[in-house]
XYZ file of C-alpha atoms in Angstrom:
668
model
C 0.000 0.000 0.000
C 1.400 3.392 -0.956
C 1.037 6.498 1.170
C -1.569 7.868 -1.238
C -3.798 4.796 -1.231
C -6.776 4.928 1.145
C -6.712 2.438 3.967
C -9.680 0.159 4.511
C -11.070 0.782 7.962
C -12.092 -2.020 10.308
C -15.670 -2.118 11.525
C -16.094 -0.437 14.906
C -16.920 -2.510 17.932
C -20.495 -2.667 19.229
C -21.204 0.454 21.249
C -23.448 -0.026 24.243
C -24.672 1.881 27.268
C -25.547 -0.144 30.355
C -29.000 1.166 31.161
C -32.372 0.478 32.703
C -34.338 1.901 35.621
C -37.724 2.426 37.228
C -40.088 0.557 34.867
C -40.086 -1.303 31.571
C -41.801 1.663 29.898
C -39.220 4.201 31.158
C -36.339 1.937 30.149
C -37.827 1.344 26.701
C -37.959 5.100 26.128
C -34.328 5.392 27.235
C -33.206 2.583 24.907
C -34.936 4.113 21.924
C -33.316 7.497 22.608
C -29.898 5.855 22.930
C -30.339 3.959 19.662
C -31.307 7.225 17.958
C -28.025 8.716 19.248
C -25.979 6.074 17.448
C -25.707 3.315 20.011
C -25.298 0.051 18.076
C -26.286 -2.514 20.720
C -28.428 -2.704 23.817
C -27.112 -3.511 27.300
C -29.921 -4.165 29.751
C -29.447 -3.469 33.442
C -31.953 -5.396 35.571
C -32.885 -4.391 39.098
C -31.744 -6.504 42.039
C -35.046 -8.336 42.654
C -35.001 -9.500 39.017
C -31.351 -10.535 39.273
C -31.868 -12.500 42.486
C -35.209 -14.112 41.696
C -37.664 -12.121 43.794
C -40.908 -10.459 42.824
C -41.356 -6.799 43.681
C -43.683 -7.592 46.587
C -41.172 -9.797 48.451
C -39.839 -8.408 51.744
C -36.250 -8.447 50.476
C -37.231 -6.394 47.416
C -38.254 -3.422 49.550
C -36.377 -0.313 48.484
C -34.674 -2.122 45.595
C -37.357 -2.115 42.884
C -36.180 -0.237 39.787
C -33.113 1.159 41.558
C -30.094 -0.264 39.732
C -31.970 -1.485 36.684
C -35.323 -2.323 35.193
C -37.772 -4.619 37.052
C -38.903 -7.539 34.879
C -41.404 -9.796 36.625
C -43.162 -11.499 33.699
C -43.773 -11.631 29.978
C -45.803 -8.410 29.992
C -42.857 -6.461 31.392
C -40.530 -7.891 28.741
C -42.977 -6.964 25.998
C -43.056 -3.368 27.195
C -39.266 -3.259 27.592
C -38.720 -3.968 23.885
C -41.827 -2.402 22.384
C -40.963 -0.864 19.020
C -37.464 -2.389 19.042
C -37.130 -5.162 16.423
C -35.224 -7.879 18.266
C -34.303 -9.761 15.084
C -32.171 -6.736 14.064
C -30.797 -6.032 17.544
C -27.713 -7.242 19.433
C -28.785 -7.311 23.071
C -26.617 -7.909 26.114
C -28.479 -8.863 29.293
C -26.523 -8.636 32.536
C -28.220 -11.482 34.359
C -26.799 -14.597 35.996
C -28.778 -16.706 38.470
C -32.001 -16.029 36.547
C -30.383 -15.947 33.086
C -32.409 -18.866 31.728
C -35.635 -17.172 32.777
C -34.797 -13.828 31.169
C -33.640 -15.489 27.957
C -36.940 -17.403 27.820
C -38.910 -14.169 28.188
C -36.738 -12.534 25.503
C -37.286 -15.451 23.109
C -41.054 -15.417 23.578
C -41.232 -11.656 22.927
C -39.097 -12.128 19.802
C -41.477 -14.886 18.638
C -44.437 -12.566 19.207
C -42.685 -9.976 17.026
C -42.411 -12.596 14.278
C -38.641 -12.963 14.582
C -36.695 -16.052 13.597
C -35.369 -17.314 16.948
C -32.327 -18.817 15.228
C -31.352 -15.316 14.038
C -31.355 -13.666 17.462
C -28.034 -12.131 18.477
C -26.872 -11.103 21.912
C -25.407 -12.253 25.175
C -26.607 -13.390 28.563
C -23.934 -13.006 31.219
C -24.838 -16.259 33.002
C -21.576 -16.579 35.019
C -22.555 -17.785 38.465
C -19.002 -18.300 39.782
C -18.227 -14.600 39.941
C -21.535 -14.077 41.758
C -20.302 -16.278 44.598
C -17.008 -14.385 44.615
C -17.792 -10.754 44.017
C -21.248 -9.609 42.905
C -23.591 -11.552 45.162
C -26.670 -12.131 42.992
C -26.435 -15.919 43.232
C -29.483 -17.926 44.280
C -28.824 -21.652 44.037
C -25.893 -23.831 45.172
C -22.982 -24.349 42.757
C -23.981 -27.728 41.294
C -27.564 -26.848 40.244
C -26.383 -23.405 39.146
C -23.896 -25.065 36.823
C -26.701 -27.279 35.551
C -28.795 -24.224 34.653
C -25.819 -22.797 32.777
C -25.171 -26.093 31.002
C -28.806 -26.508 29.966
C -28.957 -22.990 28.608
C -25.716 -23.319 26.633
C -26.801 -26.582 25.044
C -30.235 -25.157 24.224
C -28.774 -22.144 22.435
C -26.303 -24.252 20.459
C -29.229 -26.245 19.047
C -31.845 -23.494 18.740
C -30.164 -20.034 18.913
C -26.788 -20.545 17.223
C -25.946 -16.825 17.019
C -26.569 -16.171 20.709
C -23.748 -16.033 23.280
C -25.258 -18.112 26.116
C -22.611 -17.177 28.659
C -20.439 -14.165 29.226
C -17.743 -15.362 31.620
C -17.243 -12.284 33.689
C -13.921 -11.200 35.128
C -15.181 -7.619 35.379
C -16.459 -7.967 38.935
C -13.402 -9.960 39.976
C -11.249 -6.893 39.367
C -13.805 -4.790 41.228
C -13.379 -7.197 44.159
C -9.609 -6.767 44.166
C -8.320 -9.288 41.609
C -4.895 -8.674 40.132
C -4.556 -9.140 36.363
C -3.161 -12.634 36.998
C -6.108 -13.557 39.233
C -8.592 -12.045 36.800
C -7.257 -14.178 33.940
C -6.830 -17.352 36.002
C -10.215 -17.256 37.736
C -12.112 -16.451 34.514
C -10.333 -19.176 32.574
C -10.871 -21.696 35.387
C -14.565 -20.831 35.307
C -14.593 -21.427 31.548
C -13.006 -24.838 32.080
C -15.636 -25.759 34.689
C -18.447 -24.685 32.360
C -17.132 -26.391 29.239
C -16.311 -29.595 31.128
C -19.869 -29.650 32.488
C -21.422 -28.989 29.066
C -19.475 -31.761 27.395
C -20.029 -34.184 30.296
C -23.808 -33.619 30.042
C -23.966 -35.552 26.788
C -26.221 -32.909 25.226
C -23.703 -31.881 22.552
C -22.167 -34.424 20.154
C -18.386 -34.585 19.862
C -18.368 -33.081 16.373
C -20.172 -29.924 17.578
C -17.831 -29.040 20.435
C -16.268 -26.292 18.356
C -19.683 -24.610 18.046
C -19.974 -24.485 21.837
C -16.488 -23.030 22.266
C -17.151 -20.544 19.462
C -20.145 -19.093 21.347
C -18.365 -18.665 24.691
C -17.729 -14.995 25.348
C -16.134 -13.034 28.158
C -16.873 -9.768 29.931
C -13.664 -8.118 31.047
C -12.649 -5.135 33.160
C -10.082 -2.580 32.040
C -8.400 -0.506 34.728
C -6.360 2.653 34.442
C -2.962 0.901 34.269
C -3.118 1.146 30.506
C -0.110 -0.929 29.402
C -0.764 -3.748 31.871
C -4.455 -3.905 30.975
C -3.767 -4.012 27.235
C -1.225 -6.797 27.788
C -3.800 -8.612 29.918
C -6.179 -8.715 26.954
C -3.482 -10.183 24.723
C -2.638 -12.744 27.428
C -6.319 -13.687 27.716
C -6.444 -14.392 23.989
C -3.236 -16.413 23.996
C -4.308 -18.636 26.905
C -7.801 -19.163 25.452
C -6.382 -20.211 22.096
C -4.073 -22.750 23.750
C -6.707 -24.027 26.168
C -9.414 -24.603 23.582
C -7.017 -26.290 21.143
C -5.224 -28.546 23.625
C -7.974 -29.372 26.145
C -10.986 -29.496 23.843
C -9.441 -30.232 20.454
C -10.964 -27.259 18.624
C -9.144 -26.903 15.296
C -10.938 -23.923 13.716
C -9.028 -20.708 14.669
C -12.252 -18.685 14.375
C -13.920 -20.855 17.023
C -10.876 -20.455 19.282
C -10.870 -16.677 19.091
C -11.110 -14.892 22.433
C -14.364 -12.961 22.123
C -15.004 -10.361 24.767
C -16.953 -7.286 25.672
C -15.834 -4.796 28.233
C -17.011 -2.207 30.669
C -14.109 -0.169 31.897
C -13.409 0.087 35.585
C -16.117 1.602 37.788
C -14.205 0.803 40.989
C -11.605 3.430 40.112
C -14.141 6.236 39.628
C -13.908 8.764 42.421
C -16.401 10.900 44.271
C -13.649 13.468 44.857
C -13.032 15.631 41.757
C -15.347 13.407 39.681
C -14.458 15.298 36.496
C -11.173 13.325 36.549
C -13.233 10.216 35.851
C -13.585 11.263 32.212
C -9.880 10.907 31.454
C -9.782 7.671 33.454
C -12.576 6.270 31.291
C -10.790 7.301 28.080
C -7.499 5.679 29.114
C -9.270 2.499 30.134
C -11.140 2.361 26.832
C -7.866 2.669 24.895
C -6.535 -0.438 26.639
C -9.262 -2.557 25.013
C -9.376 -0.904 21.590
C -5.820 0.008 20.489
C -4.538 -3.555 20.059
C -6.362 -4.881 16.985
C -5.578 -8.529 17.756
C -7.067 -8.153 21.239
C -9.786 -5.599 20.547
C -13.091 -5.850 22.381
C -16.132 -6.885 20.353
C -18.362 -4.617 22.416
C -17.650 -1.702 24.742
C -19.807 0.012 27.329
C -18.446 2.863 29.384
C -19.563 4.028 32.826
C -20.521 7.655 33.333
C -18.334 10.226 35.038
C -20.724 10.552 38.002
C -21.333 6.899 38.920
C -19.513 7.350 42.239
C -22.112 10.018 43.085
C -25.294 8.177 42.152
C -27.383 7.049 39.177
C -26.240 8.679 35.899
C -28.667 10.773 33.882
C -29.337 10.176 30.158
C -27.003 13.101 29.334
C -24.176 11.482 31.319
C -24.670 8.220 29.430
C -24.677 10.136 26.156
C -21.307 11.669 27.070
C -19.847 8.179 27.545
C -21.305 7.032 24.214
C -19.782 10.053 22.460
C -16.335 9.139 23.876
C -16.545 5.857 21.966
C -17.868 7.494 18.817
C -15.101 10.092 18.684
C -12.431 7.391 18.921
C -14.074 5.144 16.320
C -15.084 7.763 13.773
C -12.674 10.705 14.158
C -9.367 8.952 14.888
C -7.392 6.692 12.531
C -7.380 3.785 15.004
C -9.347 1.414 12.772
C -7.098 1.935 9.733
C -4.053 -0.030 10.925
C -3.042 -3.592 11.829
C -2.017 -4.285 15.407
C 0.312 -1.447 16.368
C 1.886 -3.425 19.242
C 3.171 -6.344 17.179
C 6.951 -6.552 17.542
C 7.084 -4.610 20.809
C 9.600 -6.272 23.135
C 8.039 -4.549 26.149
C 4.545 -5.742 25.359
C 5.679 -9.259 24.491
C 7.602 -9.605 27.763
C 4.627 -8.434 29.825
C 2.199 -10.716 27.989
C 4.510 -13.696 28.487
C 4.784 -12.909 32.208
C 0.995 -12.738 32.606
C 0.512 -15.969 30.647
C 3.051 -17.812 32.786
C 1.671 -16.617 36.118
C -1.997 -17.061 35.185
C -1.354 -20.542 33.831
C 0.349 -21.493 37.101
C -2.622 -20.226 39.129
C -5.031 -22.128 36.866
C -3.038 -25.296 37.531
C -3.293 -24.669 41.281
C -7.073 -24.237 41.042
C -7.306 -27.490 39.098
C -5.327 -29.214 41.877
C -7.954 -27.949 44.327
C -10.663 -29.681 42.286
C -11.518 -26.903 39.844
C -13.325 -23.578 40.068
C -16.476 -24.900 41.755
C -14.514 -26.687 44.470
C -12.381 -23.584 44.985
C -15.572 -21.551 45.452
C -17.068 -23.932 47.997
C -13.809 -24.213 49.979
C -13.583 -20.421 50.185
C -10.138 -20.329 48.525
C -11.052 -17.979 45.675
C -13.039 -15.615 47.888
C -10.349 -15.345 50.570
C -7.715 -14.655 47.888
C -9.831 -11.817 46.475
C -10.522 -10.305 49.903
C -6.788 -10.415 50.701
C -5.865 -8.876 47.351
C -8.426 -6.107 47.784
C -7.193 -5.414 51.321
C -3.641 -5.068 50.009
C -4.815 -2.633 47.330
C -6.695 -0.504 49.840
C -3.622 -0.464 52.071
C -1.501 0.823 49.164
C -3.991 3.635 48.544
C -4.101 4.619 52.210
C -0.309 4.659 52.466
C 0.009 6.735 49.298
C 1.973 4.036 47.488
C -0.838 3.796 44.937
C -1.723 7.314 43.907
C -5.190 8.502 42.941
C -5.463 12.084 41.755
C -7.911 14.075 43.826
C -8.050 11.417 46.542
C -4.589 11.007 48.053
C -2.613 13.347 45.793
C -3.412 16.779 44.299
C -6.461 17.095 46.514
C -6.886 20.879 46.225
C -9.496 21.811 43.631
C -11.524 24.603 42.149
C -15.301 24.338 42.580
C -16.690 22.130 39.818
C -19.612 23.397 37.749
C -20.523 19.747 37.122
C -21.340 19.241 40.786
C -22.392 22.750 41.754
C -25.883 21.393 42.386
C -25.427 17.826 43.594
C -29.157 17.221 43.740
C -29.397 17.628 39.948
C -26.016 16.057 39.048
C -27.496 12.556 39.235
C -30.797 10.918 38.403
C -33.127 9.873 41.190
C -35.810 7.193 41.101
C -39.244 8.264 42.322
C -39.848 6.471 45.662
C -43.485 5.978 44.632
C -42.334 3.910 41.644
C -42.054 0.751 43.742
C -45.708 0.835 44.794
C -46.781 1.230 41.167
C -44.659 -1.748 40.103
C -46.079 -3.883 42.922
C -49.652 -2.925 41.989
C -49.013 -3.802 38.344
C -47.559 -7.158 39.431
C -50.718 -7.956 41.397
C -52.856 -6.997 38.387
C -50.822 -9.348 36.188
C -51.344 -12.275 38.529
C -55.078 -11.602 38.682
C -55.378 -11.396 34.903
C -53.463 -14.510 33.874
C -54.779 -18.024 33.286
C -53.974 -19.360 36.765
C -54.334 -23.128 36.115
C -51.885 -22.923 33.224
C -49.375 -20.988 35.358
C -49.558 -23.536 38.174
C -49.262 -26.456 35.760
C -46.147 -24.855 34.262
C -44.582 -24.444 37.703
C -45.360 -28.061 38.585
C -43.705 -29.192 35.349
C -40.663 -27.023 36.137
C -40.257 -28.628 39.565
C -40.565 -32.085 38.022
C -37.943 -31.293 35.395
C -35.607 -29.904 38.074
C -35.979 -33.090 40.129
C -34.770 -35.236 37.228
C -32.150 -34.648 34.529
C -34.252 -33.017 31.810
C -33.019 -29.832 30.156
C -34.818 -27.041 32.026
C -35.202 -24.643 29.106
C -38.391 -26.209 27.699
C -40.163 -26.029 31.069
C -38.896 -22.480 31.549
C -40.258 -21.377 28.167
C -43.691 -22.744 29.098
C -43.524 -20.824 32.380
C -42.823 -17.654 30.410
C -45.741 -18.236 28.050
C -48.075 -19.144 30.939
C -47.549 -15.844 32.753
C -45.388 -17.145 35.601
C -43.445 -14.433 37.464
C -39.726 -14.129 38.144
C -40.175 -14.913 41.823
C -42.403 -17.911 41.136
C -39.928 -19.405 38.646
C -37.083 -18.961 41.149
C -39.010 -20.313 44.124
C -40.009 -23.410 42.174
C -36.312 -24.108 41.626
C -35.443 -23.147 45.216
C -37.924 -25.823 46.335
C -35.802 -28.421 44.527
C -32.278 -26.998 44.609
C -32.248 -25.012 47.855
C -30.374 -21.740 48.332
C -26.690 -20.964 48.883
C -24.835 -18.542 51.143
C -21.350 -18.055 49.749
C -18.246 -17.861 51.979
C -17.410 -14.273 52.983
C -13.633 -14.705 52.870
C -13.227 -12.378 55.854
C -11.984 -14.875 58.418
C -9.107 -16.132 56.281
C -7.931 -12.730 55.038
C -4.422 -11.885 56.299
C -3.520 -8.618 57.997
C -2.836 -6.104 55.214
C -1.867 -3.021 57.234
C 1.013 -2.799 59.660
C 0.330 -1.885 63.301
C 3.806 -0.797 64.384
C 4.080 1.608 67.301
C 2.921 5.044 66.232
C 1.080 3.809 63.152
C -2.567 4.825 62.563
C -3.767 1.257 63.128
C -1.814 0.983 66.379
C -3.500 4.165 67.626
C -6.943 2.837 66.737
C -6.143 -0.500 68.387
C -5.206 1.325 71.541
C -8.465 3.294 71.451
C -10.480 0.093 70.869
C -8.809 -1.635 73.816
C -9.240 1.374 76.114
C -12.916 1.748 75.197
C -13.586 -1.943 75.792
C -11.914 -1.703 79.200
C -13.945 1.373 80.177
C -17.183 -0.338 79.171
C -16.184 -3.451 81.118
C -17.683 -5.966 78.720
C -14.775 -7.711 77.024
C -13.979 -6.836 73.395
C -15.887 -4.226 71.424
C -18.348 -5.858 69.057
C -19.225 -4.456 65.619
C -22.021 -5.828 63.471
C -21.425 -5.255 59.746
C -24.761 -5.664 57.945
C -25.808 -5.794 54.292
C -29.576 -5.148 54.239
C -31.607 -5.738 51.107
C -30.357 -7.283 47.891
C -27.176 -5.292 47.285
C -24.477 -7.897 46.698
C -21.554 -5.475 46.329
C -19.848 -6.673 49.491
C -16.296 -5.429 48.840
C -16.566 -2.411 51.124
C -18.302 -4.312 53.909
C -15.645 -7.012 53.774
C -12.813 -4.497 53.998
C -14.431 -2.762 56.978
C -14.893 -6.146 58.663
C -11.262 -7.153 58.074
C -9.824 -3.839 59.297
C -12.122 -3.771 62.346
C -10.947 -7.275 63.177
C -7.324 -6.164 62.861
C -8.078 -3.189 65.119
C -9.272 -5.482 67.904
C -13.018 -5.603 67.338
C -15.024 -8.777 67.530
C -16.787 -8.588 64.177
C -20.207 -10.044 63.421
C -20.536 -10.338 59.621
C -23.101 -12.737 58.186
C -22.691 -11.832 54.532
C -25.190 -10.342 52.113
C -28.947 -10.305 51.645
C -30.357 -9.735 55.111
C -33.657 -8.166 56.134
C -33.654 -5.283 58.631
C -35.363 -7.680 61.047
C -32.493 -10.180 60.776
C -29.888 -7.464 61.301
C -31.597 -6.135 64.429
C -32.069 -9.654 65.798
C -28.341 -10.298 65.357
C -27.450 -6.974 66.978
C -29.530 -7.834 70.040
C -28.370 -11.451 70.248
C -24.687 -10.524 69.926
C -25.010 -7.489 72.231
C -23.008 -5.368 69.802
C -21.669 -1.887 70.497
C -22.273 -0.569 66.966
C -24.205 -1.495 63.826
C -22.562 -0.682 60.486
C -24.758 -0.868 57.378
C -23.338 -1.054 53.843
C -25.643 -0.228 50.907
C -24.576 0.684 47.375
C -27.831 0.087 45.504
C -29.627 3.281 46.523
C -32.052 1.527 48.877
C -30.644 3.285 51.969
C -33.575 5.695 52.184
C -35.991 2.803 52.785
C -33.853 0.274 54.659
C -31.820 2.361 57.111
C -34.857 4.022 58.775
C -36.395 0.542 59.052
C -33.335 -0.708 60.963
C -33.414 2.351 63.226
C -37.103 1.862 64.008
C -36.627 -1.832 64.773
C -33.741 -1.016 67.125
C -36.025 1.427 68.930
C -38.773 -1.163 69.247
C -36.231 -3.676 70.558
C -35.200 -1.181 73.243
C -31.611 -0.871 72.015
C -31.763 2.459 70.251
C -28.682 3.549 72.198
C -26.552 1.418 69.837
C -24.985 3.822 67.293
C -25.709 3.064 63.637
C -23.245 4.085 60.922
C -23.888 3.784 57.194
C -21.596 3.496 54.183
C -22.299 3.489 50.453
C -23.018 5.630 47.413
C -25.200 8.129 49.243
C -26.005 11.600 47.821
C -25.399 14.541 50.143
C -29.101 15.291 50.633
C -29.761 11.670 51.592
C -26.830 11.703 54.018
C -28.327 14.740 55.737
C -31.704 12.997 55.988
C -30.123 9.847 57.432
C -28.284 11.801 60.120
C -31.512 13.617 60.982
C -33.216 10.217 61.348
C -30.636 9.133 63.922
C -27.668 7.725 61.981
C -24.454 8.539 63.839
C -22.184 8.819 60.785
C -22.379 8.440 57.007
C -19.377 7.328 54.935
C -19.187 7.633 51.141
C -16.478 6.727 48.582
C -14.511 9.883 49.416
C -13.818 8.362 52.854
C -11.168 6.027 51.466
C -9.127 5.669 54.678
C -10.496 2.510 56.297
C -8.426 2.834 59.459
C -9.815 6.346 59.886
C -13.359 5.006 59.471
C -12.733 2.420 62.195
C -11.455 5.212 64.428
C -14.635 7.191 63.783
C -16.713 4.141 64.703
C -14.903 3.902 68.051
C -15.613 7.602 68.633
C -19.324 7.044 67.963
C -19.352 4.152 70.439
C -17.723 6.393 73.042
C -20.210 9.206 72.397
C -23.168 6.819 72.649
C -21.855 5.585 75.988
C -21.074 9.105 77.266
C -17.324 8.527 77.319
C -14.852 11.307 76.603
C -13.798 11.577 72.948
């Protein structure tokens, strides 16, 4: 090619915006606006009740309906979600795991009603239950039946929806939970091995079609701000996947062995302090997954600059979409072959990541594979320890974050001049409307058919039949999300994943004169003055928010400071939290909520403490909490509110001790 000849540009990646809120109708309007703005694929965010298999009228759904995504309880909701959007021409990603089979069934039935050819449908269901046990917390069933649901869905799509990606093995949340690049690669690949082994062992796919299964496996990866390392990680992912699928599964077609991934760049690294800096972080992270042609993402969705403050508005999501469009359409990125080929630096880093990740994969296999490593608690404790080490580096200043622990002085930002309008809020009355509509749906359906479908689902679950056929009938019969899940709970049971807190090593030194040593001394002195043995802190996760990283780090640091910590994991009702506080005679209750349900759940905990006669126990709250909400919580009786800007965990523990002293009328 001469300098004067035009270069043929590659096709851009799919551009998505992760979106959904309030109701199916509101989310449908948002999707249609985003598609009009040039978005080329849909990425559906479901609310926590939908993700965890509860209907909107369940006690655990209180305060969570429509908060972090769209509530989908039945076929009618799914119809409204995609009204006017031709699914046969769409590429739809659905971030759903424990209830993935159910949501895919609803999607298929709506597509059939639109007249679409089911075999032509394109998209992805995340459907990675392992990372739910480790990092995201929307699991429902124990590992073995969860793997069966995944297996049944993969085999169904291979036979009936050959263009659909039935699983999106998700290392994104592993990085959010503290995974290093080596851990992110190793844990995701070990999950892929567990899934593929289970699919092939099921006997539902003939030997000659194994390549078709491998060719539909996709991944959902995180890209952090360490640009070079993250780009090399993507190349290492591809190299390991190519070797694994060729040597372990005998796949000969290079196209079927290609590492196919989508990405959302790192939300963990977005800061509440100087949030305008998040824009350049997002751009750098996007470059890591687009610049290397041989390891370029197939689909990209970017967070919004204000996600550490609250729910982004449509304008904020548009800004993130425009970042992608400028790179794809204004730059010359897509005109060249891989610009990193031949780089000694890149090759050395990729080789290092491949070697270390392969060694960790071998260790996991020695432990019995990914599922065994989940049940033993090994993977979770490794992530908690890794996250604790990262937080310690930030607190010490070794890992620098602009606006947080370096260059903290700032001019007032016009973006956040009015915090109440800098984010989108969900109308609190929305939940009651969704619940009323759910009741109307149940009253209007053909009840005998719904009950017969649920009976058939339980029967299929109790034997070895593929569960997709029974699930499709449930969808057509008007069964609800909660009913489908409870039918399977009746057969499979539920699962509480290991917290990883007990096995996490000490990550912060407590030498004489150190901040932790000072807090330890204050903890010991306070316990002695109160005369009741060690101070006891209950760390509670009310509602359905499964983002437990912050709660785990508070629990670990409180333990290291000398507290006796009561931490029972995620998904607790306010009643359960108060019962534990009374039974354990704790000195403080700490609540962690990142889903936005704090306005409903925290006052409930406070009221139950009052009714139990222990309202003298201080309650502290942490999470993504807008300033106005923080003020309201303190007025309701919360002793202290911590948000992402309070990054010093040792300092938070010190504040908790102060609140205990104040509550007990001790000098502070």
